[in-house]
Short mmCIF file of C-alpha atoms in Angstrom, two decimals:
data_model
loop_
_atom_site.label_atom_id
_atom_site.label_comp_id
_atom_site.label_asym_id
_atom_site.label_seq_id
_atom_site.Cartn_x
_atom_site.Cartn_y
_atom_site.Cartn_z
CA MET C 1 0.12 0.31 0.15
CA GLY C 2 1.37 3.37 -1.04
CA LEU C 3 0.66 6.98 0.33
CA SER C 4 -3.15 7.50 0.42
CA LEU C 5 -4.51 11.15 0.78
CA TYR C 6 -7.50 10.14 2.81
CA VAL C 7 -4.93 8.68 5.45
CA VAL C 8 -2.84 11.68 4.94
CA LEU C 9 -6.42 13.87 6.00
CA GLY C 10 -7.34 12.08 8.50
CA SER C 11 -4.07 11.50 10.42
CA ALA C 12 -3.31 15.58 10.17
CA VAL C 13 -6.83 15.66 12.06
CA VAL C 14 -5.36 13.50 14.90
CA GLY C 15 -2.02 14.79 14.84
CA LEU C 16 -3.73 18.36 15.68
CA LEU C 17 -5.48 16.86 18.57
CA VAL C 18 -2.69 15.31 19.79
CA GLY C 19 -0.46 18.31 19.57
CA LEU C 20 -3.18 20.35 21.17
CA THR C 21 -4.23 17.97 24.00
CA GLY C 22 -1.24 15.33 24.25
CA ALA C 23 -3.68 12.67 24.52
CA GLY C 24 -6.30 10.77 22.08
CA GLY C 25 -3.61 9.33 19.61
CA GLY C 26 -3.83 5.77 20.17
CA ALA C 27 -7.43 5.95 20.96
CA LEU C 28 -8.12 8.00 17.48
CA MET C 29 -5.59 6.89 14.93
CA THR C 30 -5.75 3.05 15.46
CA PRO C 31 -9.95 2.81 15.17
CA MET C 32 -9.74 5.63 12.20
CA LEU C 33 -7.50 3.50 10.14
CA ILE C 34 -9.32 0.22 10.84
CA LEU C 35 -12.85 1.35 10.66
CA LEU C 36 -12.74 4.11 7.75
CA PHE C 37 -9.50 2.68 5.72
CA SER C 38 -9.85 -0.99 6.26
CA VAL C 39 -6.46 -1.60 7.50
CA LYS C 40 -5.94 -5.07 9.66
CA PRO C 41 -6.13 -4.51 13.13
CA ALA C 42 -2.43 -5.94 13.94
CA ALA C 43 -1.07 -3.90 10.79
CA ALA C 44 -3.05 -0.38 12.22
CA ILE C 45 -1.74 -0.92 15.57
CA SER C 46 1.90 -1.40 14.40
CA SER C 47 2.11 1.07 11.86
CA ASP C 48 0.57 3.82 14.19
CA LEU C 49 3.00 2.81 16.88
CA VAL C 50 6.06 3.10 14.27
CA ALA C 51 4.58 6.60 13.15
CA ALA C 52 4.38 8.18 16.76
CA VAL C 53 8.12 7.68 17.10
CA VAL C 54 8.40 10.52 14.51
CA MET C 55 5.24 12.41 15.22
CA ARG C 56 5.48 12.78 19.19
CA PRO C 57 9.35 14.48 19.13
CA VAL C 58 7.99 16.91 17.00
CA GLY C 59 5.14 18.13 19.48
CA ALA C 60 7.85 17.30 22.43
CA ALA C 61 10.46 19.64 20.66
CA VAL C 62 8.43 22.52 20.18
CA HIS C 63 7.23 22.49 23.95
CA LEU C 64 10.99 22.23 25.04
CA HIS C 65 11.82 24.95 23.19
CA LYS C 66 8.60 27.23 24.68
CA GLY C 67 9.94 26.10 28.16
CA THR C 68 6.68 24.52 28.97
CA VAL C 69 8.15 21.08 29.95
CA ASN C 70 9.81 19.84 33.25
CA LEU C 71 12.38 17.25 32.12
CA ARG C 72 12.53 15.81 36.16
CA MET C 73 8.90 14.94 35.85
CA VAL C 74 9.20 13.16 32.37
CA GLY C 75 12.30 11.48 33.88
CA LEU C 76 10.16 10.11 36.93
CA MET C 77 6.97 9.33 34.57
CA THR C 78 9.62 7.56 32.44
CA LEU C 79 11.00 5.46 35.10
CA GLY C 80 7.54 4.25 35.62
CA SER C 81 6.30 3.40 32.19
CA VAL C 82 9.22 1.70 30.53
CA PRO C 83 9.53 -1.02 32.34
CA MET C 84 5.93 -1.34 32.83
CA ALA C 85 5.67 -1.26 29.05
CA PHE C 86 7.82 -4.44 28.77
CA LEU C 87 5.61 -6.00 31.89
CA GLY C 88 2.73 -5.49 29.94
CA SER C 89 3.75 -6.97 26.86
CA PHE C 90 4.83 -9.87 29.05
CA LEU C 91 1.30 -10.01 30.41
CA LEU C 92 0.07 -9.92 27.19
CA ARG C 93 2.07 -13.06 25.75
CA GLU C 94 0.82 -14.92 28.92
CA MET C 95 -2.86 -14.09 28.33
CA GLY C 96 -2.05 -15.82 24.72
CA GLY C 97 -2.83 -12.48 22.98
CA SER C 98 -6.21 -13.23 24.06
CA GLU C 99 -8.82 -10.36 22.31
CA ALA C 100 -11.13 -10.73 25.32
CA GLY C 101 -8.29 -9.73 27.79
CA GLN C 102 -7.45 -6.56 25.78
CA GLN C 103 -10.96 -5.55 25.21
CA ASN C 104 -11.75 -6.14 29.09
CA VAL C 105 -8.56 -3.85 29.97
CA GLU C 106 -9.46 -1.47 26.87
CA ILE C 107 -13.38 -0.86 28.25
CA ALA C 108 -12.01 -0.59 31.94
CA LEU C 109 -10.04 2.40 30.76
CA GLY C 110 -12.51 3.82 28.85
CA ALA C 111 -14.70 3.74 31.63
CA ALA C 112 -11.86 5.44 33.47
CA LEU C 113 -11.58 8.27 31.10
CA LEU C 114 -15.42 8.95 31.10
CA VAL C 115 -15.18 9.60 34.47
CA GLY C 116 -11.66 11.31 34.17
CA ALA C 117 -13.66 13.73 31.84
CA ALA C 118 -16.49 14.50 34.05
CA ALA C 119 -14.08 14.98 36.93
CA MET C 120 -12.12 17.73 34.72
CA VAL C 121 -15.67 19.38 33.71
CA LEU C 122 -16.42 19.34 37.67
CA ARG C 123 -12.90 20.73 38.75
CA TYR C 124 -13.33 23.28 35.82
CA VAL C 125 -16.48 24.64 37.72
CA LEU C 126 -15.10 24.68 40.81
CA ASP C 127 -11.97 26.47 39.47
CA ARG C 128 -14.29 29.34 37.82
CA ARG C 129 -16.58 29.68 41.12
CA SER C 130 -13.38 29.98 43.39
CA GLY C 131 -11.60 32.28 41.18
CA ARG C 132 -8.19 30.28 41.36
CA ALA C 133 -6.29 30.48 37.99
CA ARG C 134 -3.31 27.39 37.13
CA THR C 135 -0.53 30.23 37.27
CA GLY C 136 2.24 28.05 38.62
CA ALA C 137 5.50 27.35 36.41
CA ILE C 138 6.34 23.82 35.08
CA ARG C 139 9.76 24.26 35.84
CA GLU C 140 9.51 25.78 39.20
CA VAL C 141 6.65 23.31 40.87
CA THR C 142 7.48 21.00 43.51
CA LEU C 143 7.56 17.63 42.44
CA ARG C 144 5.92 14.76 43.79
CA PRO C 145 7.90 11.62 43.19
CA VAL C 146 5.85 8.83 44.02
CA PRO C 147 2.25 9.61 42.47
CA THR C 148 4.34 10.72 39.39
CA VAL C 149 6.24 7.47 38.98
CA LEU C 150 2.82 5.54 39.65
CA ILE C 151 1.10 7.54 36.81
CA GLY C 152 4.09 6.45 34.33
CA MET C 153 3.84 2.85 35.74
CA VAL C 154 -0.09 3.08 35.13
CA GLY C 155 0.48 4.68 31.72
CA GLY C 156 3.34 2.22 30.68
CA LEU C 157 1.26 -1.22 31.42
CA ILE C 158 -1.59 0.13 29.42
CA VAL C 159 0.46 0.57 26.35
CA GLY C 160 2.16 -2.98 27.06
CA ILE C 161 -1.05 -4.64 27.47
CA THR C 162 -3.36 -3.01 24.63
CA SER C 163 -0.46 -1.75 22.31
CA VAL C 164 -2.48 2.09 22.23
CA GLY C 165 -1.57 5.05 23.79
CA SER C 166 -2.25 5.97 27.31
CA GLY C 167 -1.84 9.77 27.03
CA SER C 168 -5.39 10.59 27.81
CA LEU C 169 -5.18 8.81 31.11
CA MET C 170 -2.05 10.04 31.98
CA ILE C 171 -2.83 14.10 31.26
CA ILE C 172 -6.04 13.42 33.84
CA LEU C 173 -3.69 12.26 36.75
CA LEU C 174 -1.15 14.88 35.96
CA LEU C 175 -3.95 17.61 36.27
CA PHE C 176 -4.87 16.40 39.45
CA THR C 177 -1.90 15.95 40.90
CA TYR C 178 -0.51 19.13 40.01
CA PRO C 179 -3.61 21.55 40.12
CA LEU C 180 -1.47 24.86 40.14
CA LEU C 181 -0.12 23.97 36.40
CA SER C 182 -2.00 24.97 33.47
CA ALA C 183 -3.15 22.45 31.07
CA GLY C 184 -0.75 23.52 27.99
CA GLN C 185 2.34 23.14 30.40
CA LEU C 186 1.30 19.64 31.26
CA VAL C 187 1.04 18.85 27.49
CA GLY C 188 4.12 19.52 26.97
CA THR C 189 5.83 17.12 29.59
CA ASP C 190 2.87 14.51 28.83
CA LEU C 191 4.36 14.84 24.84
CA THR C 192 7.90 14.62 25.94
CA GLN C 193 7.55 11.52 28.34
CA ALA C 194 5.68 9.77 25.72
CA VAL C 195 8.71 9.68 23.31
CA PRO C 196 10.60 7.22 25.06
CA LEU C 197 7.62 5.27 25.97
CA THR C 198 6.40 5.22 22.33
CA ALA C 199 9.61 4.11 21.09
CA ALA C 200 9.66 0.86 23.25
CA ALA C 201 6.40 -0.01 21.91
CA ALA C 202 7.43 0.78 18.55
CA LEU C 203 10.47 -1.56 19.01
CA GLY C 204 8.14 -4.51 20.20
CA ALA C 205 5.64 -3.30 16.80
CA LEU C 206 8.77 -3.78 14.29
CA THR C 207 9.99 -6.87 16.15
CA PHE C 208 6.78 -8.89 16.50
CA GLY C 209 4.15 -6.82 14.77
CA HIS C 210 3.07 -6.22 11.02
CA VAL C 211 4.02 -3.00 10.17
CA GLU C 212 2.65 -1.48 6.46
CA PHE C 213 5.23 0.92 5.77
CA GLY C 214 2.90 2.92 3.16
CA VAL C 215 0.39 3.41 6.19
CA THR C 216 2.87 4.54 8.09
CA ALA C 217 4.32 6.93 5.91
CA SER C 218 0.54 8.39 5.15
CA ILE C 219 0.41 8.99 8.71
CA ILE C 220 3.51 10.69 9.34
CA VAL C 221 2.98 12.84 6.05
CA GLY C 222 -0.45 13.83 7.74
CA SER C 223 0.65 14.19 11.57
CA VAL C 224 3.87 15.79 11.85
CA PRO C 225 3.03 19.22 10.41
CA ALA C 226 -0.41 18.98 12.39
CA VAL C 227 1.37 17.88 15.44
CA LEU C 228 3.54 21.19 15.10
CA ILE C 229 0.76 23.29 14.49
CA GLY C 230 -1.35 21.68 17.49
CA SER C 231 1.72 21.93 19.65
CA LEU C 232 2.50 25.54 19.19
CA LEU C 233 -0.93 26.58 20.15
CA SER C 234 -1.04 24.67 22.94
CA SER C 235 2.35 26.03 24.41
CA ARG C 236 0.46 29.57 23.76
CA ALA C 237 -3.12 29.39 24.30
CA PRO C 238 -4.76 30.27 27.54
CA ASP C 239 -5.81 27.39 30.04
CA ASN C 240 -9.49 28.12 29.25
CA TYR C 241 -9.32 27.20 25.79
CA ILE C 242 -6.75 24.01 26.02
CA ARG C 243 -8.95 22.34 28.88
CA PRO C 244 -12.00 22.06 27.23
CA ALA C 245 -10.10 20.61 24.15
CA ILE C 246 -8.37 17.83 26.65
CA THR C 247 -11.77 17.17 28.05
CA PHE C 248 -13.33 16.77 24.46
CA VAL C 249 -10.81 14.44 23.20
CA ILE C 250 -10.50 12.39 26.56
CA PHE C 251 -14.56 11.78 26.32
CA ALA C 252 -14.01 10.84 22.86
CA SER C 253 -11.26 8.32 23.50
CA GLY C 254 -13.54 6.89 26.52
CA LEU C 255 -16.55 6.53 24.32
CA LYS C 256 -14.64 4.81 21.69
CA TYR C 257 -12.70 2.50 24.46
CA VAL C 258 -15.86 1.52 26.07
CA GLY C 259 -17.27 0.47 22.32
CA VAL C 260 -19.29 2.88 20.82
CA PRO C 261 -19.44 2.88 16.70
CA THR C 262 -17.49 5.33 15.12
CA TYR C 263 -20.47 6.83 13.40
CA PRO C 264 -22.60 7.19 16.37
CA LEU C 265 -19.48 8.64 18.24
CA GLY C 266 -19.08 11.13 15.39
CA PHE C 267 -22.67 12.23 15.85
CA VAL C 268 -22.24 12.55 19.51
CA MET C 269 -19.28 14.49 19.41
CA GLY C 270 -20.34 16.87 16.60
CA GLY C 271 -23.48 17.45 18.63
CA ILE C 272 -21.50 18.40 21.81
CA LEU C 273 -19.21 20.82 19.31
CA LEU C 274 -22.42 22.62 18.17
CA ALA C 275 -23.67 22.85 21.69
CA GLY C 276 -20.58 24.53 22.78
CA ALA C 277 -20.83 26.94 19.86
CA ALA C 278 -24.08 27.92 20.49
CA TYR C 279 -22.89 28.32 24.10
CA TRP C 280 -20.15 30.65 22.91
CA LEU C 281 -22.42 32.65 20.75
CA ALA C 282 -25.26 32.83 23.31
CA VAL C 283 -23.71 33.08 26.67
CA LEU C 284 -19.82 33.84 26.51
CA ARG C 285 -19.47 36.28 23.47
CA PRO C 286 -22.42 38.86 24.71
CA ARG C 287 -20.60 38.66 28.07
CA ARG C 288 -17.36 39.81 26.46
CA LEU C 289 -18.96 42.22 24.02
CA ARG C 290 -20.51 43.74 27.71
CA GLY C 291 -17.21 44.06 29.15
CA GLU C 292 -18.24 41.99 32.24
CA PRO C 293 -15.70 41.96 34.85
CA ALA C 294 -13.61 38.42 35.38
CA PRO C 295 -14.48 36.30 38.49
CA ALA C 296 -13.12 37.44 41.71
CA LEU C 297 -10.10 36.45 43.41
CA ALA C 298 -10.33 33.63 45.92
CA PRO C 299 -10.00 34.52 49.52
CA ALA C 300 -6.78 32.80 49.76
CA ALA C 301 -5.41 34.26 46.48
CA ALA C 302 -6.80 37.88 47.50
CA PRO C 303 -4.13 38.91 50.38
CA ALA C 304 -1.21 37.91 48.16
CA ALA C 305 -2.71 39.90 45.57
CA ALA C 306 -3.00 42.97 47.66
CA GLU C 307 0.33 42.54 49.39
CA ARG C 308 1.82 42.98 45.61
CA ALA C 309 -0.50 45.79 44.49
CA PRO C 310 1.32 49.30 44.17
CA ASP C 311 -0.68 52.34 46.30
CA ARG C 312 -1.35 55.01 44.08
CA ALA C 313 2.09 56.64 43.93
CA GLY C 314 3.25 53.42 42.26
CA THR C 315 5.27 52.05 45.44
CA PRO C 316 4.39 48.35 46.58
CA LEU C 317 2.07 48.53 49.74
CA ASP C 318 4.93 46.57 51.51
CA GLU C 319 7.44 49.46 51.05
CA ALA C 320 5.18 52.36 51.56
CA PRO C 321 6.89 54.75 53.92
CA ALA C 322 5.07 55.03 57.30
CA ARG C 323 2.97 58.03 57.70
#
């Protein structure tokens, strides 16, 4: 099979989502290849993994250049993910490559993603009500080594058993483990840690799988420029744009994993997009045009802001001369 224009275009859409959110690649690319382009499942999985070795470093390089990656966090996640990816492959072999076993794992993952998407919506609502913004700096964050390694272990095990990416679940766990960091910063870290993990999985695919290099080339041609664009957007865009995009992709991935067919999934996600667009046009855009003020600072954040605020003469309050 040579280059396919349709696979290139489909891969561009998925690549844009991966660059924007760091999630959804395996959950969206592989079903697209199987259901829309009649690629055999084994070839679709292996070809997607090999293409990801080229695709993900592009997004990671953009975020590294923009300074939205914490390399120590990447190291901790890799410490957990790479060994567990090989353990997952071993467990899969012990199960005899059972499709039923893989399906059960994917259904459980899909349920976890749907719960995670609902939790992200709830967290967003609570953040808006409290007025707390995710303003932490990714390179200055205080690391939590044990939870971070555990996140890597969970992601690596899922990759090893199901042969699909686990970026959706890992980005959810990162968002809740590091609540002060914006989604865009965590996307960069997640994309970067996925590079060694994907390389390990692709090595297994080249060794034991069936790679169709025409499919792989089509994925690379379509996804690499799109990942570059998506990563540039996610490294610059405000958190209130990136977090809904991540939630959207995670919700779609969760529905796909639990077995929702492609066409109903498309109608559901299209309906959500239309509802979101209608809400923006009917509610959010009029508010901005009226110039309504942003939500007030949370009580815990207000004193700190007051200490930093200058007085009318331009002198910080804590340095103002006594009268």
